[in-house]
Amino acid sequence: MAEMIETRPATGADRDAWAGLFRGYMVFYGCAVSETALDTTWGWIINPDGPMDCLLAVRDGQVIGFAQYRAVPETLTGSWFGQLDDLYVTPEARSHGVAQALMQRLGETARDRGWFKLAWITAEDNATARRLYDQIGNASNWVVYEKPIEG
C-alpha cells in the first residue's frame, strides 16, 4: 500500500523544513543558494496579503515537497489564472506520487479560487518533469523570452 501523502498550505512553523527543500531546488537549477532569496520568498509565502502561496507535501511528519504558486490576471479574458512557479520533491521521494499529489491539490485550489486555468514552465531539458506535465496538461505554443535588466 502506498504511503499517505498529505498536502497542505505552508505555515510559519514550516520555515526550516521548507528552507531545506528550497535550497535543494536552487541547487537543482544551478543557482547560488541565497539567504536573501530564501527570506524574501518565505516572506511572500507567509504574508497573508503576499503575492505567493505554497503547498507542502508531507509524509510521516516530514516535508518532502512543495508547490509555490500565485494568482495572475489575464487581460484578454478579464479573468484570473494560477501560475505554478516552483515544484520540488526531495530526491528520495521522487517517483512516489508526491508531485502528482501536489498538482492535484493545486488543481483543487484553482477550482476553489475560480481560476480558469493553471500555467507553469519548466526547463526544456527537464525530461522527468515534462513526463509528468505531459500527463497533466498540454504544452503551450507560446515562447518565453527573457531580458535581464541591468542596474
Short mmCIF file of C-alpha atoms in Angstrom, two decimals:
data_model
loop_
_atom_site.label_atom_id
_atom_site.label_comp_id
_atom_site.label_asym_id
_atom_site.label_seq_id
_atom_site.Cartn_x
_atom_site.Cartn_y
_atom_site.Cartn_z
CA MET A 1 0.00 0.00 0.00
CA ALA A 2 1.31 3.45 -0.91
CA GLU A 3 2.32 5.70 1.92
CA MET A 4 -0.10 8.52 2.65
CA ILE A 5 0.97 11.91 1.32
CA GLU A 6 -0.66 14.89 2.99
CA THR A 7 -0.82 18.14 1.02
CA ARG A 8 -1.47 21.35 2.92
CA PRO A 9 -0.68 25.07 2.92
CA ALA A 10 2.63 26.10 4.48
CA THR A 11 2.50 27.70 7.94
CA GLY A 12 5.01 29.74 9.91
CA ALA A 13 6.19 26.60 11.71
CA ASP A 14 7.31 25.09 8.37
CA ARG A 15 10.03 27.60 7.60
CA ASP A 16 13.06 25.43 8.39
CA ALA A 17 11.74 22.36 6.57
CA TRP A 18 10.71 24.48 3.57
CA ALA A 19 14.10 26.26 3.52
CA GLY A 20 15.94 22.95 3.31
CA LEU A 21 13.88 21.97 0.28
CA PHE A 22 14.17 25.40 -1.32
CA ARG A 23 17.96 25.23 -1.02
CA GLY A 24 17.81 21.88 -2.85
CA TYR A 25 15.62 23.47 -5.51
CA MET A 26 18.13 26.30 -6.01
CA VAL A 27 20.98 23.80 -6.39
CA PHE A 28 18.93 21.66 -8.82
CA TYR A 29 18.56 24.68 -11.11
CA GLY A 30 22.21 25.69 -10.75
CA CYS A 31 21.52 28.81 -8.70
CA ALA A 32 23.70 30.07 -5.90
CA VAL A 33 21.97 29.47 -2.58
CA SER A 34 20.93 32.91 -1.39
CA GLU A 35 19.69 33.57 2.12
CA THR A 36 18.20 36.82 0.81
CA ALA A 37 16.16 34.92 -1.76
CA LEU A 38 15.10 32.41 0.91
CA ASP A 39 14.00 35.16 3.31
CA THR A 40 12.21 37.14 0.60
CA THR A 41 10.39 34.16 -0.87
CA TRP A 42 9.33 32.91 2.56
CA GLY A 43 8.07 36.39 3.38
CA TRP A 44 5.93 36.37 0.23
CA ILE A 45 4.54 32.94 1.12
CA ILE A 46 3.78 33.50 4.79
CA ASN A 47 2.31 37.01 4.48
CA PRO A 48 -1.49 36.60 4.20
CA ASP A 49 -1.51 39.55 1.77
CA GLY A 50 1.65 38.40 -0.03
CA PRO A 51 1.87 37.60 -3.72
CA MET A 52 2.58 33.88 -3.39
CA ASP A 53 1.26 30.75 -1.70
CA CYS A 54 2.88 27.41 -1.02
CA LEU A 55 1.53 23.89 -0.69
CA LEU A 56 3.64 21.34 1.12
CA ALA A 57 3.70 17.58 0.69
CA VAL A 58 4.19 15.77 4.00
CA ARG A 59 4.78 12.08 4.62
CA ASP A 60 5.30 10.61 8.08
CA GLY A 61 5.62 14.13 9.51
CA GLN A 62 8.41 15.11 7.10
CA VAL A 63 8.07 17.83 4.46
CA ILE A 64 9.11 16.15 1.21
CA GLY A 65 7.94 18.58 -1.46
CA PHE A 66 6.43 21.96 -2.28
CA ALA A 67 4.45 23.77 -4.94
CA GLN A 68 4.70 27.57 -4.95
CA TYR A 69 2.08 29.43 -6.93
CA ARG A 70 0.28 32.74 -7.40
CA ALA A 71 -2.76 34.31 -9.00
CA VAL A 72 -2.24 36.13 -12.30
CA PRO A 73 -4.73 38.39 -14.09
CA GLU A 74 -5.27 37.75 -17.80
CA THR A 75 -6.25 40.85 -19.73
CA LEU A 76 -7.70 39.03 -22.74
CA THR A 77 -10.35 37.31 -20.64
CA GLY A 78 -10.62 39.64 -17.67
CA SER A 79 -10.13 36.54 -15.53
CA TRP A 80 -7.58 35.12 -13.12
CA PHE A 81 -5.44 32.03 -13.55
CA GLY A 82 -2.95 30.22 -11.36
CA GLN A 83 0.76 30.28 -12.13
CA LEU A 84 2.83 27.47 -10.66
CA ASP A 85 6.27 28.97 -10.16
CA ASP A 86 8.15 26.22 -8.36
CA LEU A 87 7.58 22.50 -7.83
CA TYR A 88 10.16 20.43 -5.98
CA VAL A 89 10.26 16.99 -4.41
CA THR A 90 13.19 15.61 -2.43
CA PRO A 91 15.25 13.16 -4.50
CA GLU A 92 14.43 10.22 -2.22
CA ALA A 93 10.67 10.89 -2.50
CA ARG A 94 10.56 11.17 -6.29
CA SER A 95 8.55 8.63 -8.32
CA HIS A 96 6.23 8.02 -5.37
CA GLY A 97 3.30 10.23 -6.39
CA VAL A 98 4.37 13.33 -4.46
CA ALA A 99 4.41 15.72 -7.42
CA GLN A 100 1.10 14.29 -8.64
CA ALA A 101 -0.43 14.85 -5.18
CA LEU A 102 0.77 18.46 -5.15
CA MET A 103 -0.57 19.09 -8.66
CA GLN A 104 -3.92 17.53 -7.78
CA ARG A 105 -4.22 19.73 -4.70
CA LEU A 106 -3.20 22.77 -6.74
CA GLY A 107 -5.95 21.92 -9.25
CA GLU A 108 -8.46 21.82 -6.39
CA THR A 109 -7.16 25.18 -5.14
CA ALA A 110 -7.53 26.65 -8.64
CA ARG A 111 -11.12 25.44 -8.85
CA ASP A 112 -11.90 26.80 -5.36
CA ARG A 113 -10.45 30.21 -6.29
CA GLY A 114 -12.34 30.40 -9.59
CA TRP A 115 -9.22 30.37 -11.77
CA PHE A 116 -9.89 29.30 -15.34
CA LYS A 117 -6.53 27.56 -15.83
CA LEU A 118 -3.18 26.68 -14.35
CA ALA A 119 0.04 27.52 -16.16
CA TRP A 120 3.66 26.61 -15.50
CA ILE A 121 7.03 26.40 -17.20
CA THR A 122 9.93 24.03 -16.80
CA ALA A 123 13.38 23.72 -18.27
CA GLU A 124 13.34 22.24 -21.76
CA ASP A 125 15.81 19.55 -20.69
CA ASN A 126 13.91 18.54 -17.52
CA ALA A 127 12.64 15.29 -19.03
CA THR A 128 11.38 13.88 -15.73
CA ALA A 129 9.17 16.88 -15.01
CA ARG A 130 7.99 17.04 -18.60
CA ARG A 131 6.81 13.41 -18.49
CA LEU A 132 4.62 14.28 -15.51
CA TYR A 133 3.41 17.55 -17.01
CA ASP A 134 2.51 15.85 -20.30
CA GLN A 135 0.14 13.63 -18.30
CA ILE A 136 -1.48 16.59 -16.53
CA GLY A 137 -1.76 19.34 -19.11
CA ASN A 138 -0.91 20.46 -22.61
CA ALA A 139 2.30 22.13 -23.71
CA SER A 140 1.63 25.71 -24.76
CA ASN A 141 2.54 27.11 -28.15
CA TRP A 142 3.86 30.27 -26.50
CA VAL A 143 7.58 31.01 -26.50
CA VAL A 144 9.04 32.54 -23.33
CA TYR A 145 11.54 35.38 -23.68
CA GLU A 146 13.67 36.97 -21.00
CA LYS A 147 15.61 40.21 -20.92
CA PRO A 148 17.90 40.85 -17.98
CA ILE A 149 17.63 44.38 -16.63
CA GLU A 150 20.94 45.82 -15.58
CA GLY A 151 21.44 48.32 -12.82
#
